[in-house]
PDB file of C-alpha atoms and ligand atoms in Angstrom:
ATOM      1  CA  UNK L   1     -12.368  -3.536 -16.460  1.00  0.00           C
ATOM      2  CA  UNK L   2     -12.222  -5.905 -13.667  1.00  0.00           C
ATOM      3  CA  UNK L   3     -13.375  -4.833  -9.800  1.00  0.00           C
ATOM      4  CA  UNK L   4     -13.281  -7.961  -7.849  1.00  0.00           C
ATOM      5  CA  UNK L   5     -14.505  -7.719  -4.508  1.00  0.00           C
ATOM      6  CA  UNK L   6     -14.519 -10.430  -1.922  1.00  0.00           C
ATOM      7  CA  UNK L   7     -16.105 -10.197   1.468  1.00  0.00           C
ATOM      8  CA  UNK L   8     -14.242 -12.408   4.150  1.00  0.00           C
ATOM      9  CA  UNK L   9     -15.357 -12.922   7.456  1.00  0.00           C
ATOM     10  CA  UNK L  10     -12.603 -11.116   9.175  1.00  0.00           C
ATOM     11  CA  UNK L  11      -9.580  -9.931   9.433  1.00  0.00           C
ATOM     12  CA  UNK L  12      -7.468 -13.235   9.482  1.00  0.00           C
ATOM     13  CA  UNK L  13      -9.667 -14.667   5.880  1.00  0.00           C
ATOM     14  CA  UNK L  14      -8.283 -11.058   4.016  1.00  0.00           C
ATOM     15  CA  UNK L  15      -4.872 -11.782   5.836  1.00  0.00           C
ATOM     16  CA  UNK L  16      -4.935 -15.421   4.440  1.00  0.00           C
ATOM     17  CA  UNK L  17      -6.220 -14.592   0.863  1.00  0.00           C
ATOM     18  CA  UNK L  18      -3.937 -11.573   0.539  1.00  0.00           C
ATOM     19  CA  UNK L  19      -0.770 -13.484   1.446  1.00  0.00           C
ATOM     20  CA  UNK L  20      -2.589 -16.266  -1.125  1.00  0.00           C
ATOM     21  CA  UNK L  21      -2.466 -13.314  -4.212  1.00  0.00           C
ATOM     22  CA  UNK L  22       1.206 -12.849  -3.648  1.00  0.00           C
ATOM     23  CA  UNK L  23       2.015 -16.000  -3.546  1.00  0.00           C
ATOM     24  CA  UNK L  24       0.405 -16.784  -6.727  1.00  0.00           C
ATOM     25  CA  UNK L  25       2.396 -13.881  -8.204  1.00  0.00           C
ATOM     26  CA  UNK L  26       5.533 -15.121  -7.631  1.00  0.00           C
ATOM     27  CA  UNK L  27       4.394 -18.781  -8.658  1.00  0.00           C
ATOM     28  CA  UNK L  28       3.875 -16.887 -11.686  1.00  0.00           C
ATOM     29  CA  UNK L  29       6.013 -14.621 -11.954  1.00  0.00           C
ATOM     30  CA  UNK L  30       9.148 -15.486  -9.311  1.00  0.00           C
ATOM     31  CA  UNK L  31      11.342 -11.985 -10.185  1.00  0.00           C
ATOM     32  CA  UNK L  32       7.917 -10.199  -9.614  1.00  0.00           C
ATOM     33  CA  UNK L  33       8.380  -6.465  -8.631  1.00  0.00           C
ATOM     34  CA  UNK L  34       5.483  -6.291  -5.449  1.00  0.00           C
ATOM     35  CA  UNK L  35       4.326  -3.044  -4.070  1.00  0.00           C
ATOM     36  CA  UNK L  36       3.929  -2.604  -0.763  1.00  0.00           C
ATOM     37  CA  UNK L  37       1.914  -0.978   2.121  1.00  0.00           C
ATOM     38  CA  UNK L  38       2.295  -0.177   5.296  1.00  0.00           C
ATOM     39  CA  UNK L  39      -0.197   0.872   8.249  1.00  0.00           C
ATOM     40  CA  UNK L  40      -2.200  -1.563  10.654  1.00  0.00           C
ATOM     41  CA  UNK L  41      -4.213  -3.120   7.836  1.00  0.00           C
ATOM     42  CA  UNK L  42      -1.575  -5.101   5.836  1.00  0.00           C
ATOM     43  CA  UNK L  43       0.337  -6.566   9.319  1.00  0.00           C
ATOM     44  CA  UNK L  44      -1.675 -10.108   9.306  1.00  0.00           C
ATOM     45  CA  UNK L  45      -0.866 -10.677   5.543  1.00  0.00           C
ATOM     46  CA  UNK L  46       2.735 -10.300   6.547  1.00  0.00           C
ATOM     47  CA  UNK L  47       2.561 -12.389   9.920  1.00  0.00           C
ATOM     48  CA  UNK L  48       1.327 -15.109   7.208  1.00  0.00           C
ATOM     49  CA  UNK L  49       3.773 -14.423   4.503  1.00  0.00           C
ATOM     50  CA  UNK L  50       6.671 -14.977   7.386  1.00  0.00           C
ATOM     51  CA  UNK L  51       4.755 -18.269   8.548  1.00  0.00           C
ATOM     52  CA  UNK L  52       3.943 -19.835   4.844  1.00  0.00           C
ATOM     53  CA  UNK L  53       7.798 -18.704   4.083  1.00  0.00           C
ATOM     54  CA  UNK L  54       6.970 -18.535  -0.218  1.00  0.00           C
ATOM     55  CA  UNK L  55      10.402 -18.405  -1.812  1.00  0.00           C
ATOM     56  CA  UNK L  56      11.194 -14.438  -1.958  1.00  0.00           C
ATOM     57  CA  UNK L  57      14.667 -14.909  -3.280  1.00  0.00           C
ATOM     58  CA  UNK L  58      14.039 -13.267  -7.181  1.00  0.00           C
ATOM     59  CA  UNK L  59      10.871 -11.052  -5.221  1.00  0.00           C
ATOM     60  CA  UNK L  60      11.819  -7.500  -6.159  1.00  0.00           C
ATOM     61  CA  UNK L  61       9.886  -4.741  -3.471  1.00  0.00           C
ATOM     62  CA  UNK L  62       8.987  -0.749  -3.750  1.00  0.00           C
ATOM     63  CA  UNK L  63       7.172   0.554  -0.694  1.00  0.00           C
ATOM     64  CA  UNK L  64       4.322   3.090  -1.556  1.00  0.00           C
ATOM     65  CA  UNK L  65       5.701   5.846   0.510  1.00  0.00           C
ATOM     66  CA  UNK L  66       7.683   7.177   3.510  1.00  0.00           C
ATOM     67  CA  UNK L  67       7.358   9.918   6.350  1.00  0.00           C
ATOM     68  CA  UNK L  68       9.876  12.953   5.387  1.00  0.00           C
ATOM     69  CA  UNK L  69      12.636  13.424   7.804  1.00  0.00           C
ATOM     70  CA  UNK L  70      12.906  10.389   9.472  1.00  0.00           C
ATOM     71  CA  UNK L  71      15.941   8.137   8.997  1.00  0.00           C
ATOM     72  CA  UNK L  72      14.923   4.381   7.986  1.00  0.00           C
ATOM     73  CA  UNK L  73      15.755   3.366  11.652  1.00  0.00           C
ATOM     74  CA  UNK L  74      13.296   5.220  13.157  1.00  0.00           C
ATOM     75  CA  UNK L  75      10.683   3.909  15.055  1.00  0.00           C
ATOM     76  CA  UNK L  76       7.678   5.418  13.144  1.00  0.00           C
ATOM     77  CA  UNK L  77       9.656   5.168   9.590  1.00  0.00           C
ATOM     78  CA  UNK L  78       7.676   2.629   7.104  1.00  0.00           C
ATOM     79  CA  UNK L  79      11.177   1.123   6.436  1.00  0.00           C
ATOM     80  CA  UNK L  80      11.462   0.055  10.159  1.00  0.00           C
ATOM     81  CA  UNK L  81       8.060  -1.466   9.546  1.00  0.00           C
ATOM     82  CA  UNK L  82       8.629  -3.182   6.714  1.00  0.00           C
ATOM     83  CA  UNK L  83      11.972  -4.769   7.887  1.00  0.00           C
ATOM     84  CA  UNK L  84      10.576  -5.576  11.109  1.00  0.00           C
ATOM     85  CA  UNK L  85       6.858  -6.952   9.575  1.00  0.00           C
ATOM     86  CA  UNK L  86       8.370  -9.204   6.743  1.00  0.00           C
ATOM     87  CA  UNK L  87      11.540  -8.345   4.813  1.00  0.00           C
ATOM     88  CA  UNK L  88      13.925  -9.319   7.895  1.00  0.00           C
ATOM     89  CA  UNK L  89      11.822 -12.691   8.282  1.00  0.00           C
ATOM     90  CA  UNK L  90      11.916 -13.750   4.635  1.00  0.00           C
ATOM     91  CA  UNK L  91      14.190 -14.748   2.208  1.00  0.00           C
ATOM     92  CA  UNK L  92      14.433 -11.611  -0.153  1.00  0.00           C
ATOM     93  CA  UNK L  93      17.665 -10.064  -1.424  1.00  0.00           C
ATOM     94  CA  UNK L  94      18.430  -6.986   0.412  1.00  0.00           C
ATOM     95  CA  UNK L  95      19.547  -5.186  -3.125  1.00  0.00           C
ATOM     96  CA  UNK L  96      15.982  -6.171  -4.530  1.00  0.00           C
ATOM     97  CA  UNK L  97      13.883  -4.178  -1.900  1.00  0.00           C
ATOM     98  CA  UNK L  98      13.381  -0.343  -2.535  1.00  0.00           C
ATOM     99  CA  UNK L  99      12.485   1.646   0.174  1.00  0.00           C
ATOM    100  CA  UNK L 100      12.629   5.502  -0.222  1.00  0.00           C
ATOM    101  CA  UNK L 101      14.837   7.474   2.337  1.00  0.00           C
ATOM    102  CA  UNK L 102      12.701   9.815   4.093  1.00  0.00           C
ATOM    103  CA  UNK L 103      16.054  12.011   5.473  1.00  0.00           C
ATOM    104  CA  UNK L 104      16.929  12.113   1.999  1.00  0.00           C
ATOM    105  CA  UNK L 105      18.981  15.430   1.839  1.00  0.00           C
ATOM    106  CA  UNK L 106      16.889  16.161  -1.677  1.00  0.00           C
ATOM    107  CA  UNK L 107      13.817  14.670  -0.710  1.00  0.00           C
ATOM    108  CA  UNK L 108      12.424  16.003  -4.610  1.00  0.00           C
ATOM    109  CA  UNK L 109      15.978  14.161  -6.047  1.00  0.00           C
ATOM    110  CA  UNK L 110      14.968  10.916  -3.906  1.00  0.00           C
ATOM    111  CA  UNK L 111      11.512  11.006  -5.611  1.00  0.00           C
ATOM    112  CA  UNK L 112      12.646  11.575  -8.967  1.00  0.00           C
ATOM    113  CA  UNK L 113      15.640   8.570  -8.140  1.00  0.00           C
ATOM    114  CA  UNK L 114      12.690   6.335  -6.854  1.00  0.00           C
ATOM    115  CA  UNK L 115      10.342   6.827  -9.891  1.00  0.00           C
ATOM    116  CA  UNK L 116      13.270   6.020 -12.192  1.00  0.00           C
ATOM    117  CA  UNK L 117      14.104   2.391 -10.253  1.00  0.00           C
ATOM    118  CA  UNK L 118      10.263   1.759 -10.836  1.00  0.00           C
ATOM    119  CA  UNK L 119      10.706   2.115 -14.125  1.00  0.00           C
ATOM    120  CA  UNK L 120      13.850   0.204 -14.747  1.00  0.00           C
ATOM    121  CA  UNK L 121      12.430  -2.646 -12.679  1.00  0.00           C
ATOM    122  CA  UNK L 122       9.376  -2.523 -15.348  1.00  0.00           C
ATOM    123  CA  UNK L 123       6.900  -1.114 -13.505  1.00  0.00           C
ATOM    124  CA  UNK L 124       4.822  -2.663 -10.725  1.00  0.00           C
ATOM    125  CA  UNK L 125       3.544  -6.507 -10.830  1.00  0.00           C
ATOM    126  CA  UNK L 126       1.234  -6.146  -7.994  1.00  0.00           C
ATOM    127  CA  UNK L 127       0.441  -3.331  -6.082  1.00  0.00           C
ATOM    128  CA  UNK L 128      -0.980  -3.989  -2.325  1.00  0.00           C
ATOM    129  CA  UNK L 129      -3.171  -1.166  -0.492  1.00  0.00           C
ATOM    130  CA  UNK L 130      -4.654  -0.247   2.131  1.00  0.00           C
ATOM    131  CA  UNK L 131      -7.317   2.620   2.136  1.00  0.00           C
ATOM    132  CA  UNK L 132      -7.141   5.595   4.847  1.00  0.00           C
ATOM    133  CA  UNK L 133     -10.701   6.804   6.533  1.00  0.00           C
ATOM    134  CA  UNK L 134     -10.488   9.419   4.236  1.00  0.00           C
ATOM    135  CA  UNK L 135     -10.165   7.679   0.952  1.00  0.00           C
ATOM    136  CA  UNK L 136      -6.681   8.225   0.589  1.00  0.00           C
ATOM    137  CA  UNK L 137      -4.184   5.322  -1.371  1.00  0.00           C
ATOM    138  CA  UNK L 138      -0.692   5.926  -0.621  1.00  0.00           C
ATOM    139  CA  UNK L 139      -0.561   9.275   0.732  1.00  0.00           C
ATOM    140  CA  UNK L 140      -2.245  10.781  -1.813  1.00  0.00           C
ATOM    141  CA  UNK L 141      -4.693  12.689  -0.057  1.00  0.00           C
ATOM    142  CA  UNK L 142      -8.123  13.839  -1.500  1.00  0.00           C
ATOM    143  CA  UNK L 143      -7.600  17.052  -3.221  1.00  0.00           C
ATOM    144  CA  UNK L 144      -8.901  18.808  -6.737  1.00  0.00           C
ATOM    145  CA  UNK L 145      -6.797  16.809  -9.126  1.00  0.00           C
ATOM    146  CA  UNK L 146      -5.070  13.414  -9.714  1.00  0.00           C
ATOM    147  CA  UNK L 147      -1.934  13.212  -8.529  1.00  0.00           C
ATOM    148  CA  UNK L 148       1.065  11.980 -11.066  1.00  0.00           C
ATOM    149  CA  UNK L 149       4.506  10.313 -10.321  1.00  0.00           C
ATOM    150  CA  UNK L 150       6.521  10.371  -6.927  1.00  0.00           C
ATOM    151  CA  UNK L 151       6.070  13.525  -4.872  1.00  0.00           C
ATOM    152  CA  UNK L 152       5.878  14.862  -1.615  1.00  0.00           C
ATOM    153  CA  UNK L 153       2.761  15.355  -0.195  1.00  0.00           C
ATOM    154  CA  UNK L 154       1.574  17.604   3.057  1.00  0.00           C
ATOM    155  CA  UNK L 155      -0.475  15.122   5.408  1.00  0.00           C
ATOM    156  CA  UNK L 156      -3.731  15.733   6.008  1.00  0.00           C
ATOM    157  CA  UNK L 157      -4.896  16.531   9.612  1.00  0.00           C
ATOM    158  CA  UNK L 158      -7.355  13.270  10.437  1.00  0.00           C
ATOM    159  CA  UNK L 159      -3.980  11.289   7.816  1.00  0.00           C
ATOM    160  CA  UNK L 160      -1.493  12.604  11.233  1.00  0.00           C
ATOM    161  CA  UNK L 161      -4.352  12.035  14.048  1.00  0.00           C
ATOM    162  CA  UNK L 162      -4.803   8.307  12.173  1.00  0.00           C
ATOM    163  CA  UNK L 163      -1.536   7.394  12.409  1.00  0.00           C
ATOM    164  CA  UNK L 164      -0.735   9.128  15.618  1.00  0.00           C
ATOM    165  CA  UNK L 165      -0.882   6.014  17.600  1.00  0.00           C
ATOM    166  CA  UNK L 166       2.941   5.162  15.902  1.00  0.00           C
ATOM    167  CA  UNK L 167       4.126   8.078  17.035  1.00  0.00           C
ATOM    168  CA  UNK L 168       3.310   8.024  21.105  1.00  0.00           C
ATOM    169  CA  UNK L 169       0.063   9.379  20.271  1.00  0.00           C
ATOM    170  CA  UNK L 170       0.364  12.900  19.900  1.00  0.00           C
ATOM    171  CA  UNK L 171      -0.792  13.670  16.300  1.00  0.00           C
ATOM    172  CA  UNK L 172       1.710  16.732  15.776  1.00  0.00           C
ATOM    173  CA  UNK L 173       4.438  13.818  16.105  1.00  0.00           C
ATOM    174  CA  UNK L 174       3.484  12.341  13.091  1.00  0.00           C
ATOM    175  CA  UNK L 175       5.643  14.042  10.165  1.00  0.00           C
ATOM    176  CA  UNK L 176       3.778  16.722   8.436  1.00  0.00           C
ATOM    177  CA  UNK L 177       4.690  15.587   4.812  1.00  0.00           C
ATOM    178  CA  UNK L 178       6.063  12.315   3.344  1.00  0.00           C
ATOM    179  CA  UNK L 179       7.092  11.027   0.124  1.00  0.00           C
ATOM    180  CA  UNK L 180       4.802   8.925  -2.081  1.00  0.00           C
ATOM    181  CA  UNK L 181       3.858   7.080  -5.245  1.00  0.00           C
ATOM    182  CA  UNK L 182       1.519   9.208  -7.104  1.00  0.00           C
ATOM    183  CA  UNK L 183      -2.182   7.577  -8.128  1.00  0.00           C
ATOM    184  CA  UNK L 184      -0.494   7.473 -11.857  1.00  0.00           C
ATOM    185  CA  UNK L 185       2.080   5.325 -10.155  1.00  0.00           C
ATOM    186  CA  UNK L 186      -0.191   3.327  -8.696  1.00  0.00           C
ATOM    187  CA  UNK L 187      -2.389   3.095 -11.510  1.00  0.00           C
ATOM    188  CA  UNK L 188      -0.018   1.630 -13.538  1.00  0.00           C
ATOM    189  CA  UNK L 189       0.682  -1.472 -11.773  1.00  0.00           C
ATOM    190  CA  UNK L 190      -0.924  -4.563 -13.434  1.00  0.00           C
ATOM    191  CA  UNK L 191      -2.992  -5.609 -10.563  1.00  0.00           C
ATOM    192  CA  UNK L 192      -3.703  -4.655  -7.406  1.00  0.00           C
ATOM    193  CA  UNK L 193      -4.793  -5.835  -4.295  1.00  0.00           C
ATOM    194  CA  UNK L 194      -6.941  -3.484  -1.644  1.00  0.00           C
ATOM    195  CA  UNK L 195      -7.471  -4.524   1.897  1.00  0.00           C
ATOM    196  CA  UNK L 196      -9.892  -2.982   3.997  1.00  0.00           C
ATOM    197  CA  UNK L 197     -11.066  -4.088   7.281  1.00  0.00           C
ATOM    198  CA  UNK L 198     -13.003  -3.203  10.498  1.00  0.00           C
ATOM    199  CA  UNK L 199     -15.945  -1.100  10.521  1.00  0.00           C
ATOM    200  CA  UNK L 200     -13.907   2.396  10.053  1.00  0.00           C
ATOM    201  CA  UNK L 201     -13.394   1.944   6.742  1.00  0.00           C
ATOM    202  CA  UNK L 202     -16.700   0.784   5.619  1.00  0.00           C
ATOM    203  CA  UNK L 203     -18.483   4.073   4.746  1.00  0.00           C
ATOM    204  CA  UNK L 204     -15.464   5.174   2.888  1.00  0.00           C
ATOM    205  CA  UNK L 205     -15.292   1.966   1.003  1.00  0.00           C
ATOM    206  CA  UNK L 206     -18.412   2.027  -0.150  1.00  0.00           C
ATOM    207  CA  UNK L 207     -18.161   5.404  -1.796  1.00  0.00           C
ATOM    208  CA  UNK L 208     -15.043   4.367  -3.559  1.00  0.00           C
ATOM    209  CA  UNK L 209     -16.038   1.171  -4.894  1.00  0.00           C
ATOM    210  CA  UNK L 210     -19.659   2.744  -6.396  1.00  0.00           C
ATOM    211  CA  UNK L 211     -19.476   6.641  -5.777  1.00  0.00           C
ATOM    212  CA  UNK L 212     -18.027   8.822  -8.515  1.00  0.00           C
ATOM    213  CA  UNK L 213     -14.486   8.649  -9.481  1.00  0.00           C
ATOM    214  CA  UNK L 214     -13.020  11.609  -8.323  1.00  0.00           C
ATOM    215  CA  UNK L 215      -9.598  12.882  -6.755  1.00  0.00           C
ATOM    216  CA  UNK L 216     -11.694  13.715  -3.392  1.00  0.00           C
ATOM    217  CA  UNK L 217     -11.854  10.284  -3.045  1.00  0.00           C
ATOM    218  CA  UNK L 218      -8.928   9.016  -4.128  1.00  0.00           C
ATOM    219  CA  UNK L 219      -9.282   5.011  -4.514  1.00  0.00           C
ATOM    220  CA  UNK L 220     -12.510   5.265  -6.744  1.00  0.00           C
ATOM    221  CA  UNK L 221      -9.735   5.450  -9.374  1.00  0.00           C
ATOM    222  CA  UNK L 222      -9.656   1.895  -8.866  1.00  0.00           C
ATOM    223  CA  UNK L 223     -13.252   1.444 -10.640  1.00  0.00           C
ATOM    224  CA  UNK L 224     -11.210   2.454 -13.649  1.00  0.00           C
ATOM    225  CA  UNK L 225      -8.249   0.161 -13.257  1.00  0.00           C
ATOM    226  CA  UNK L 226      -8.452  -3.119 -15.494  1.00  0.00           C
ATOM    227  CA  UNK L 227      -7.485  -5.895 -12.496  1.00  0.00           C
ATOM    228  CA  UNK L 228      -8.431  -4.988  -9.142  1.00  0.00           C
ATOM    229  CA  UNK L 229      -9.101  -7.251  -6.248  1.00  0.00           C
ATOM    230  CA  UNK L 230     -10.801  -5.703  -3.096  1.00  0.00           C
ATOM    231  CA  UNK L 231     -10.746  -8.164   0.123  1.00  0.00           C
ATOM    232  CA  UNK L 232     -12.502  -6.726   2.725  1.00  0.00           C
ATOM    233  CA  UNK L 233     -13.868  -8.431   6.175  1.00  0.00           C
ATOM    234  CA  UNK L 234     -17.351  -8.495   7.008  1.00  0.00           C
ATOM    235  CA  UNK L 235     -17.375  -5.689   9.164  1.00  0.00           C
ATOM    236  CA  UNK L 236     -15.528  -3.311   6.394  1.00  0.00           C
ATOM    237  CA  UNK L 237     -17.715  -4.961   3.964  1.00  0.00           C
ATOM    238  CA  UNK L 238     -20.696  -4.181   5.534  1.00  0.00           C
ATOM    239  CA  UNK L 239     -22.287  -1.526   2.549  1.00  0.00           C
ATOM    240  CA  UNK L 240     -21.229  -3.926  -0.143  1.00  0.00           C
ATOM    241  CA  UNK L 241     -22.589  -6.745   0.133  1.00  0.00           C
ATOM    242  CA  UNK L 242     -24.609  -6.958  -3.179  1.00  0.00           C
ATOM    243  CA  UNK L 243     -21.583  -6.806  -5.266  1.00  0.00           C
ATOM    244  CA  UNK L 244     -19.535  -9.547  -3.520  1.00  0.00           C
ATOM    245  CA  UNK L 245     -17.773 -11.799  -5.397  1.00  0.00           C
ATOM    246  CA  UNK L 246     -18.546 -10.704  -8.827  1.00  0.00           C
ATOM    247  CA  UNK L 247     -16.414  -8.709 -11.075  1.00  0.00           C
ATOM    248  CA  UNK L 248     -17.713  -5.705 -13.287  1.00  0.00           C
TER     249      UNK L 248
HETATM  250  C1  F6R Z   1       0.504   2.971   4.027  1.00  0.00           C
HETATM  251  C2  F6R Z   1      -0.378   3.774   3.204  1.00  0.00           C
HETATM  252  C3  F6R Z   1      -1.716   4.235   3.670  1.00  0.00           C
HETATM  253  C4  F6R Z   1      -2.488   3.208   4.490  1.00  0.00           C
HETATM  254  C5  F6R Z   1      -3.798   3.786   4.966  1.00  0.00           C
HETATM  255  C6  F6R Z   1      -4.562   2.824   5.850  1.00  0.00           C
HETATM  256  O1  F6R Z   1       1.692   2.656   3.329  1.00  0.00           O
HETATM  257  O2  F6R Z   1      -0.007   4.087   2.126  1.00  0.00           O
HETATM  258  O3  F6R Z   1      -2.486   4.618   2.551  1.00  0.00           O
HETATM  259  O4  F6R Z   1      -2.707   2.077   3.712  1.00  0.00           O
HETATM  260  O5  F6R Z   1      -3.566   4.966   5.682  1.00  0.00           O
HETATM  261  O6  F6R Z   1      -3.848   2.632   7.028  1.00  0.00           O
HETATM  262  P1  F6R Z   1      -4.292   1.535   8.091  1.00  0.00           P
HETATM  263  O7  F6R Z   1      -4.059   0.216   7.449  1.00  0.00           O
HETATM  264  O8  F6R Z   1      -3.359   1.769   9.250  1.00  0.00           O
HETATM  265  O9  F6R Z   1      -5.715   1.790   8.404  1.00  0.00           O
END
């Protein structure tokens, strides 16, 4: 098992490194199949992805999940977000990015559809995630058992009042379900990179990274996951500082 976890000193370092770790990827690996997040945390590793312009043109892309019901051109959809963060700014291949259709007519068709082009791609290369303020990864929310493949999931309250701000600010705007990779699914990708910062997320970090592993807390599954790199800034860091830098 290896749980890396860096402390930067803010939010631009775990920007920088982050957009470092893909790049090495697809030094290694050019055709690399990258998973990707969405949210406030992961927008500074894409403003530096656009800026250090790595060559994106073999890059294959599955986004971790979508709101149910809105149409990719929606304002609040993740695939707005990701076209307008990075893919629009770089040079992948429009047929290599996945992004899962969240006015899908058979939303339970588009999961099972998505979970298939995973696996013909062959599986995920790196995984990047962020980590809600209530441990979630994905939208897998914390519940009484592990979730599996692609589902749809029912938002938790503080998930819709978190991500409210997208939405105009009224949390019963935000979508009450949405489509996501399952923890197996995100399991199963061969590495994976966690960002965390500002002070929010610190508590919750902490009791991922050395509480028990346990579906209420969905991202202490990574403890268990074999290549794992955690960058986190000082202030989301705060609890963890005696296992910095050192793997386990
Ligand atoms: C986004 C996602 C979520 C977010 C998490 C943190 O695709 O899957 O798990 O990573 O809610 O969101 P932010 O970064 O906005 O704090």
């Amino acid at each position: 098992m290896s749980l890396e976890i860096r402390i930067l000193p803010d939010y631009d370092a775990v920007s920088a490194m982050a957009a470092t770790e893909l790049e090495t990827m697809l030094a290694q690996k050019p055709d690399a199949v990258i998973g990707f997040a969405t949210g406030e945390t992961p927008r500074g590793m894409y403003r530096e992805l656009v800026r250090r312009q790595p060559n994106c043109r073999q890059m294959r892309t599955f986004n971790l999940d979508e709101y149910l019901g809105l149409p990719p051109d929606h304002p609040g959809s993740y695939a707005r977000y990701m076209h307008e963060a990075l893919f629009d700014h770089i040079n992948v291949q429009p047929e290599h990015v996945h992004l899962m259709r969240g006015d899908a007519s058979d939303p339970s068709a588009e999961c099972k559809a998505y979970e298939q082009a995973i696996a013909d791609a062959g599986g995920i290369d790196l995984q990047v995630l962020g980590i809600g303020r209530n441990g979630h990864i994905g939208f897998n929310e914390p519940g009484d058992e592990w979730t599996e493949g692609v589902h749809i999931v029912t938002l938790a309250e503080s998930t819709r009042i978190a991500n409210a701000p997208a939405f105009g600010g009224n949390p019963d705007d935000v979508p009450a379900q949405a489509m996501t990779l399952g923890i197996r699914n995100i399991v199963q990708a061969r590495r994976i990179v966690l960002l965390a910062t500002g002070a929010t997320k610190a508590d919750i970090l902490a009791q991922a990274l050395t509480g028990p592993v346990t579906p209420h807390v969905p991202a202490s599954i990574l403890q268990e996951h074999p290549s794992v790199l955690i960058l986190a800034d000082a202030a989301a860091g705060q609890h963890l500082g005696g296992n910095a830098g050192h793997g386990r």
